[in-house]
């Protein structure tokens, strides 16, 4: 359970999960949504996989990620997103959630 | 898709419940009148109530065991499903077995010290918790390939279908726990349709969702 909380405490990882809710995506497609280095993103994927929140399937050199969250984990994700866990304290909630989207 | 041990436990409990139900039913002077608080009690229900729990267990066992006739997959994919189904069937066996034993014992005049309504509330809450636990982990189960082509969905569509199934199951369980905890228990004539209605609606919603997914183009080729 600790791994799940750790995974959901980061806004980038939550945004990855939100994107995967819509459809499965390759690592490259996901990377287009984030202005971070690929190695940083790989570390995020590793944490999400460790927490068993995403599933990776490899075909050739392409890794496709798919969401694998339980009902409570999804509720927890929605809660963390609403409250804005892991965002700077000074940032107002509305602005923070707007930025996360 | 339950293991052999769980299947035999389920069949044994089912036969025992059925035998006890038939035995008690045959002893009733009027089968419309099953006393709830001892043989001389004025509170009574229809004797057919004795067959609701065995029927429920039969449906649960057949649907869990029968999944293997429709779905197939590698050992790695089937194992979590087997574990999940076994957990569900064994817990359900224990719950309905207890309920049947309680109804029969009370109609014979035993166990009158236990409040009937409290027992009903606890049983309903336990059934709700069971549904919540089963529904919660459902989206984590791997997708299986269906033997019937019309039921076949791709991995992403299966994932979505399982997520919806899990949420509906969890929601149904949560509403049962809330009813048991906070609301006055209604007479059986109203309570059964009240539980059966959402169950049928849930099944219809899942079928509709499956058809809808089948018509949609998949995001992955």
mmCIF file of N, CA, C and O in Angstrom, chain B residues 93-161:
data_model
loop_
_atom_site.group_PDB
_atom_site.id
_atom_site.type_symbol
_atom_site.label_atom_id
_atom_site.label_comp_id
_atom_site.label_asym_id
_atom_site.label_seq_id
_atom_site.Cartn_x
_atom_site.Cartn_y
_atom_site.Cartn_z
ATOM 1 N N UNK B 93 -20.287 -19.075 0.047
ATOM 2 C CA UNK B 93 -20.757 -20.330 0.657
ATOM 3 C C UNK B 93 -20.964 -20.142 2.157
ATOM 4 O O UNK B 93 -22.006 -20.522 2.703
ATOM 5 N N UNK B 94 -19.950 -19.588 2.803
ATOM 6 C CA UNK B 94 -20.001 -19.399 4.255
ATOM 7 C C UNK B 94 -21.167 -18.480 4.627
ATOM 8 O O UNK B 94 -21.916 -18.753 5.570
ATOM 9 N N UNK B 95 -21.342 -17.431 3.850
ATOM 10 C CA UNK B 95 -22.374 -16.436 4.154
ATOM 11 C C UNK B 95 -23.781 -17.013 3.987
ATOM 12 O O UNK B 95 -24.603 -16.928 4.904
ATOM 13 N N UNK B 96 -24.056 -17.607 2.835
ATOM 14 C CA UNK B 96 -25.411 -18.117 2.594
ATOM 15 C C UNK B 96 -25.700 -19.345 3.455
ATOM 16 O O UNK B 96 -26.839 -19.560 3.878
ATOM 17 N N UNK B 97 -24.654 -20.137 3.744
ATOM 18 C CA UNK B 97 -24.817 -21.286 4.629
ATOM 19 C C UNK B 97 -25.257 -20.849 6.018
ATOM 20 O O UNK B 97 -26.180 -21.424 6.609
ATOM 21 N N UNK B 98 -24.614 -19.812 6.519
ATOM 22 C CA UNK B 98 -24.972 -19.257 7.830
ATOM 23 C C UNK B 98 -26.401 -18.711 7.827
ATOM 24 O O UNK B 98 -27.157 -18.908 8.778
ATOM 25 N N UNK B 99 -26.748 -18.023 6.746
ATOM 26 C CA UNK B 99 -28.091 -17.432 6.650
ATOM 27 C C UNK B 99 -29.159 -18.521 6.662
ATOM 28 O O UNK B 99 -30.164 -18.423 7.371
ATOM 29 N N UNK B 100 -28.926 -19.571 5.881
ATOM 30 C CA UNK B 100 -29.893 -20.673 5.809
ATOM 31 C C UNK B 100 -30.019 -21.349 7.179
ATOM 32 O O UNK B 100 -31.127 -21.622 7.643
ATOM 33 N N UNK B 101 -28.871 -21.593 7.822
ATOM 34 C CA UNK B 101 -28.881 -22.240 9.139
ATOM 35 C C UNK B 101 -29.646 -21.382 10.143
ATOM 36 O O UNK B 101 -30.421 -21.895 10.954
ATOM 37 N N UNK B 102 -29.450 -20.083 10.072
ATOM 38 C CA UNK B 102 -30.111 -19.163 11.014
ATOM 39 C C UNK B 102 -31.625 -19.184 10.812
ATOM 40 O O UNK B 102 -32.391 -19.259 11.786
ATOM 41 N N UNK B 103 -32.067 -19.127 9.565
ATOM 42 C CA UNK B 103 -33.513 -19.105 9.281
ATOM 43 C C UNK B 103 -34.168 -20.393 9.780
ATOM 44 O O UNK B 103 -35.205 -20.366 10.456
ATOM 45 N N UNK B 104 -33.531 -21.525 9.470
ATOM 46 C CA UNK B 104 -34.115 -22.813 9.879
ATOM 47 C C UNK B 104 -34.100 -22.959 11.398
ATOM 48 O O UNK B 104 -35.092 -23.353 12.010
ATOM 49 N N UNK B 105 -32.968 -22.607 12.009
ATOM 50 C CA UNK B 105 -32.861 -22.734 13.471
ATOM 51 C C UNK B 105 -33.918 -21.878 14.154
ATOM 52 O O UNK B 105 -34.598 -22.330 15.091
ATOM 53 N N UNK B 106 -34.112 -20.670 13.702
ATOM 54 C CA UNK B 106 -35.095 -19.776 14.337
ATOM 55 C C UNK B 106 -36.520 -20.282 14.129
ATOM 56 O O UNK B 106 -37.350 -20.165 15.022
ATOM 57 N N UNK B 107 -36.784 -20.829 12.953
ATOM 58 C CA UNK B 107 -38.142 -21.317 12.709
ATOM 59 C C UNK B 107 -38.462 -22.515 13.607
ATOM 60 O O UNK B 107 -39.615 -22.808 13.895
ATOM 61 N N UNK B 108 -37.396 -23.198 14.061
ATOM 62 C CA UNK B 108 -37.589 -24.334 14.977
ATOM 63 C C UNK B 108 -37.558 -23.901 16.445
ATOM 64 O O UNK B 108 -37.747 -24.713 17.338
ATOM 65 N N UNK B 109 -37.246 -22.637 16.677
ATOM 66 C CA UNK B 109 -37.243 -22.125 18.043
ATOM 67 C C UNK B 109 -35.872 -22.027 18.679
ATOM 68 O O UNK B 109 -35.749 -21.784 19.879
ATOM 69 N N UNK B 110 -34.811 -22.247 17.902
ATOM 70 C CA UNK B 110 -33.445 -22.124 18.443
ATOM 71 C C UNK B 110 -32.859 -20.756 18.081
ATOM 72 O O UNK B 110 -33.267 -20.148 17.094
ATOM 73 N N UNK B 111 -31.921 -20.331 18.885
ATOM 74 C CA UNK B 111 -31.202 -19.074 18.590
ATOM 75 C C UNK B 111 -32.078 -17.848 18.677
ATOM 76 O O UNK B 111 -31.829 -16.852 17.989
ATOM 77 N N UNK B 112 -33.108 -17.902 19.527
ATOM 78 C CA UNK B 112 -34.018 -16.760 19.628
ATOM 79 C C UNK B 112 -33.387 -15.574 20.359
ATOM 80 O O UNK B 112 -33.899 -14.457 20.297
ATOM 81 N N UNK B 113 -32.286 -15.854 21.073
ATOM 82 C CA UNK B 113 -31.619 -14.775 21.803
ATOM 83 C C UNK B 113 -30.988 -13.765 20.842
ATOM 84 O O UNK B 113 -30.818 -12.604 21.182
ATOM 85 N N UNK B 114 -30.654 -14.244 19.643
ATOM 86 C CA UNK B 114 -30.044 -13.338 18.653
ATOM 87 C C UNK B 114 -31.155 -12.548 17.971
ATOM 88 O O UNK B 114 -32.133 -13.119 17.487
ATOM 89 N N UNK B 115 -30.994 -11.234 17.949
ATOM 90 C CA UNK B 115 -32.009 -10.383 17.323
ATOM 91 C C UNK B 115 -32.041 -10.624 15.810
ATOM 92 O O UNK B 115 -31.009 -10.555 15.144
ATOM 93 N N UNK B 116 -33.255 -10.887 15.311
ATOM 94 C CA UNK B 116 -33.410 -11.225 13.887
ATOM 95 C C UNK B 116 -32.970 -10.076 12.978
ATOM 96 O O UNK B 116 -32.279 -10.271 11.977
ATOM 97 N N UNK B 117 -33.391 -8.865 13.353
ATOM 98 C CA UNK B 117 -33.062 -7.717 12.497
ATOM 99 C C UNK B 117 -31.556 -7.416 12.498
ATOM 100 O O UNK B 117 -30.981 -7.059 11.476
ATOM 101 N N UNK B 118 -30.945 -7.584 13.685
ATOM 102 C CA UNK B 118 -29.488 -7.354 13.751
ATOM 103 C C UNK B 118 -28.757 -8.348 12.874
ATOM 104 O O UNK B 118 -27.803 -7.993 12.161
ATOM 105 N N UNK B 119 -29.225 -9.605 12.915
ATOM 106 C CA UNK B 119 -28.584 -10.634 12.086
ATOM 107 C C UNK B 119 -28.752 -10.289 10.599
ATOM 108 O O UNK B 119 -27.804 -10.419 9.819
ATOM 109 N N UNK B 120 -29.971 -9.846 10.244
ATOM 110 C CA UNK B 120 -30.235 -9.490 8.841
ATOM 111 C C UNK B 120 -29.311 -8.363 8.395
ATOM 112 O O UNK B 120 -28.755 -8.386 7.291
ATOM 113 N N UNK B 121 -29.133 -7.379 9.276
ATOM 114 C CA UNK B 121 -28.253 -6.256 8.946
ATOM 115 C C UNK B 121 -26.805 -6.713 8.775
ATOM 116 O O UNK B 121 -26.117 -6.310 7.837
ATOM 117 N N UNK B 122 -26.352 -7.577 9.707
ATOM 118 C CA UNK B 122 -24.958 -8.053 9.633
ATOM 119 C C UNK B 122 -24.749 -8.872 8.358
ATOM 120 O O UNK B 122 -23.743 -8.714 7.657
ATOM 121 N N UNK B 123 -25.746 -9.718 8.028
ATOM 122 C CA UNK B 123 -25.623 -10.550 6.815
ATOM 123 C C UNK B 123 -25.574 -9.681 5.563
ATOM 124 O O UNK B 123 -24.779 -9.924 4.650
ATOM 125 N N UNK B 124 -26.415 -8.649 5.561
ATOM 126 C CA UNK B 124 -26.454 -7.767 4.393
ATOM 127 C C UNK B 124 -25.141 -6.983 4.275
ATOM 128 O O UNK B 124 -24.595 -6.844 3.168
ATOM 129 N N UNK B 125 -24.648 -6.511 5.399
ATOM 130 C CA UNK B 125 -23.376 -5.768 5.383
ATOM 131 C C UNK B 125 -22.235 -6.687 4.938
ATOM 132 O O UNK B 125 -21.363 -6.275 4.159
ATOM 133 N N UNK B 126 -22.260 -7.941 5.419
ATOM 134 C CA UNK B 126 -21.196 -8.895 5.037
ATOM 135 C C UNK B 126 -21.247 -9.166 3.533
ATOM 136 O O UNK B 126 -20.191 -9.217 2.875
ATOM 137 N N UNK B 127 -22.473 -9.321 2.994
ATOM 138 C CA UNK B 127 -22.612 -9.540 1.542
ATOM 139 C C UNK B 127 -22.087 -8.320 0.780
ATOM 140 O O UNK B 127 -21.413 -8.458 -0.253
ATOM 141 N N UNK B 128 -22.382 -7.140 1.311
ATOM 142 C CA UNK B 128 -21.907 -5.906 0.684
ATOM 143 C C UNK B 128 -20.396 -5.808 0.698
ATOM 144 O O UNK B 128 -19.777 -5.459 -0.315
ATOM 145 N N UNK B 129 -19.786 -6.167 1.837
ATOM 146 C CA UNK B 129 -18.316 -6.109 1.949
ATOM 147 C C UNK B 129 -17.677 -7.114 0.977
ATOM 148 O O UNK B 129 -16.669 -6.822 0.339
ATOM 149 N N UNK B 130 -18.318 -8.281 0.852
ATOM 150 C CA UNK B 130 -17.810 -9.292 -0.079
ATOM 151 C C UNK B 130 -17.823 -8.754 -1.514
ATOM 152 O O UNK B 130 -16.844 -8.899 -2.260
ATOM 153 N N UNK B 131 -18.937 -8.111 -1.877
ATOM 154 C CA UNK B 131 -19.033 -7.536 -3.230
ATOM 155 C C UNK B 131 -17.999 -6.421 -3.430
ATOM 156 O O UNK B 131 -17.392 -6.306 -4.489
ATOM 157 N N UNK B 132 -17.821 -5.616 -2.390
ATOM 158 C CA UNK B 132 -16.843 -4.520 -2.486
ATOM 159 C C UNK B 132 -15.425 -5.068 -2.670
ATOM 160 O O UNK B 132 -14.659 -4.563 -3.500
ATOM 161 N N UNK B 133 -15.098 -6.109 -1.887
ATOM 162 C CA UNK B 133 -13.741 -6.682 -1.977
ATOM 163 C C UNK B 133 -13.518 -7.299 -3.353
ATOM 164 O O UNK B 133 -12.447 -7.113 -3.963
ATOM 165 N N UNK B 134 -14.540 -8.011 -3.847
ATOM 166 C CA UNK B 134 -14.400 -8.663 -5.159
ATOM 167 C C UNK B 134 -14.352 -7.621 -6.277
ATOM 168 O O UNK B 134 -13.551 -7.736 -7.210
ATOM 169 N N UNK B 135 -15.208 -6.608 -6.169
ATOM 170 C CA UNK B 135 -15.255 -5.572 -7.198
ATOM 171 C C UNK B 135 -14.000 -4.715 -7.224
ATOM 172 O O UNK B 135 -13.544 -4.302 -8.291
ATOM 173 N N UNK B 136 -13.417 -4.499 -6.062
ATOM 174 C CA UNK B 136 -12.228 -3.644 -5.974
ATOM 175 C C UNK B 136 -11.055 -4.197 -6.788
ATOM 176 O O UNK B 136 -10.391 -3.468 -7.513
ATOM 177 N N UNK B 137 -10.837 -5.508 -6.675
ATOM 178 C CA UNK B 137 -9.664 -6.081 -7.360
ATOM 179 C C UNK B 137 -9.958 -6.500 -8.806
ATOM 180 O O UNK B 137 -9.036 -6.853 -9.547
ATOM 181 N N UNK B 138 -11.221 -6.454 -9.189
ATOM 182 C CA UNK B 138 -11.587 -6.917 -10.533
ATOM 183 C C UNK B 138 -10.809 -6.215 -11.671
ATOM 184 O O UNK B 138 -10.338 -6.885 -12.596
ATOM 185 N N UNK B 139 -10.635 -4.877 -11.612
ATOM 186 C CA UNK B 139 -9.887 -4.241 -12.712
ATOM 187 C C UNK B 139 -8.433 -4.689 -12.818
ATOM 188 O O UNK B 139 -7.786 -4.455 -13.825
ATOM 189 N N UNK B 140 -7.912 -5.318 -11.774
ATOM 190 C CA UNK B 140 -6.512 -5.772 -11.800
ATOM 191 C C UNK B 140 -6.366 -7.135 -12.479
ATOM 192 O O UNK B 140 -5.249 -7.581 -12.741
ATOM 193 N N UNK B 141 -7.509 -7.799 -12.708
ATOM 194 C CA UNK B 141 -7.434 -9.137 -13.292
ATOM 195 C C UNK B 141 -7.040 -9.047 -14.771
ATOM 196 O O UNK B 141 -7.445 -8.118 -15.463
ATOM 197 N N UNK B 142 -6.286 -10.025 -15.244
ATOM 198 C CA UNK B 142 -5.876 -9.963 -16.652
ATOM 199 C C UNK B 142 -7.038 -10.306 -17.589
ATOM 200 O O UNK B 142 -7.966 -11.017 -17.196
ATOM 201 N N UNK B 143 -6.978 -9.790 -18.789
ATOM 202 C CA UNK B 143 -8.011 -10.093 -19.770
ATOM 203 C C UNK B 143 -7.844 -11.509 -20.302
ATOM 204 O O UNK B 143 -6.732 -12.007 -20.412
ATOM 205 N N UNK B 144 -8.972 -12.158 -20.564
ATOM 206 C CA UNK B 144 -8.926 -13.509 -21.118
ATOM 207 C C UNK B 144 -9.537 -13.487 -22.510
ATOM 208 O O UNK B 144 -10.420 -12.675 -22.779
ATOM 209 N N UNK B 145 -9.073 -14.383 -23.354
ATOM 210 C CA UNK B 145 -9.686 -14.418 -24.691
ATOM 211 C C UNK B 145 -10.946 -15.279 -24.617
ATOM 212 O O UNK B 145 -10.975 -16.307 -23.950
ATOM 213 N N UNK B 146 -11.994 -14.802 -25.267
ATOM 214 C CA UNK B 146 -13.280 -15.502 -25.208
ATOM 215 C C UNK B 146 -13.350 -16.538 -26.325
ATOM 216 O O UNK B 146 -12.859 -16.308 -27.425
ATOM 217 N N UNK B 147 -13.978 -17.656 -26.007
ATOM 218 C CA UNK B 147 -14.117 -18.711 -27.020
ATOM 219 C C UNK B 147 -15.129 -18.315 -28.092
ATOM 220 O O UNK B 147 -15.004 -18.698 -29.241
ATOM 221 N N UNK B 148 -16.175 -17.568 -27.681
ATOM 222 C CA UNK B 148 -17.165 -17.105 -28.656
ATOM 223 C C UNK B 148 -16.667 -15.807 -29.278
ATOM 224 O O UNK B 148 -16.338 -14.861 -28.552
ATOM 225 N N UNK B 149 -16.646 -15.773 -30.580
ATOM 226 C CA UNK B 149 -16.064 -14.619 -31.271
ATOM 227 C C UNK B 149 -16.855 -13.337 -31.008
ATOM 228 O O UNK B 149 -16.284 -12.248 -30.941
ATOM 229 N N UNK B 150 -18.176 -13.491 -30.843
ATOM 230 C CA UNK B 150 -19.009 -12.300 -30.640
ATOM 231 C C UNK B 150 -18.728 -11.636 -29.279
ATOM 232 O O UNK B 150 -19.055 -10.473 -29.068
ATOM 233 N N UNK B 151 -18.141 -12.389 -28.363
ATOM 234 C CA UNK B 151 -17.836 -11.828 -27.036
ATOM 235 C C UNK B 151 -16.394 -11.322 -26.929
ATOM 236 O O UNK B 151 -16.012 -10.723 -25.938
ATOM 237 N N UNK B 152 -15.623 -11.586 -27.972
ATOM 238 C CA UNK B 152 -14.192 -11.260 -27.929
ATOM 239 C C UNK B 152 -13.935 -9.747 -27.921
ATOM 240 O O UNK B 152 -14.509 -9.007 -28.717
ATOM 241 N N UNK B 153 -13.113 -9.306 -26.996
ATOM 242 C CA UNK B 153 -12.699 -7.900 -26.943
ATOM 243 C C UNK B 153 -11.175 -7.860 -26.949
ATOM 244 O O UNK B 153 -10.532 -8.808 -26.497
ATOM 245 N N UNK B 154 -10.602 -6.746 -27.420
ATOM 246 C CA UNK B 154 -9.141 -6.659 -27.388
ATOM 247 C C UNK B 154 -8.692 -6.299 -25.955
ATOM 248 O O UNK B 154 -9.529 -5.963 -25.110
ATOM 249 N N UNK B 155 -7.394 -6.402 -25.636
ATOM 250 C CA UNK B 155 -6.943 -6.188 -24.246
ATOM 251 C C UNK B 155 -7.395 -4.852 -23.644
ATOM 252 O O UNK B 155 -7.771 -4.787 -22.479
ATOM 253 N N UNK B 156 -7.366 -3.782 -24.455
ATOM 254 C CA UNK B 156 -7.774 -2.472 -23.935
ATOM 255 C C UNK B 156 -9.273 -2.445 -23.639
ATOM 256 O O UNK B 156 -9.712 -1.932 -22.607
ATOM 257 N N UNK B 157 -10.076 -3.023 -24.531
ATOM 258 C CA UNK B 157 -11.523 -3.063 -24.301
ATOM 259 C C UNK B 157 -11.845 -3.934 -23.086
ATOM 260 O O UNK B 157 -12.725 -3.598 -22.292
ATOM 261 N N UNK B 158 -11.119 -5.036 -22.934
ATOM 262 C CA UNK B 158 -11.326 -5.898 -21.759
ATOM 263 C C UNK B 158 -11.004 -5.147 -20.477
ATOM 264 O O UNK B 158 -11.702 -5.264 -19.473
ATOM 265 N N UNK B 159 -9.923 -4.361 -20.541
ATOM 266 C CA UNK B 159 -9.515 -3.565 -19.390
ATOM 267 C C UNK B 159 -10.629 -2.593 -18.985
ATOM 268 O O UNK B 159 -10.958 -2.450 -17.814
ATOM 269 N N UNK B 160 -11.219 -1.958 -19.979
ATOM 270 C CA UNK B 160 -12.310 -1.003 -19.703
ATOM 271 C C UNK B 160 -13.531 -1.718 -19.158
ATOM 272 O O UNK B 160 -14.203 -1.239 -18.237
ATOM 273 N N UNK B 161 -13.833 -2.894 -19.745
ATOM 274 C CA UNK B 161 -14.992 -3.670 -19.301
ATOM 275 C C UNK B 161 -14.805 -4.114 -17.842
ATOM 276 O O UNK B 161 -15.721 -4.024 -17.030
#
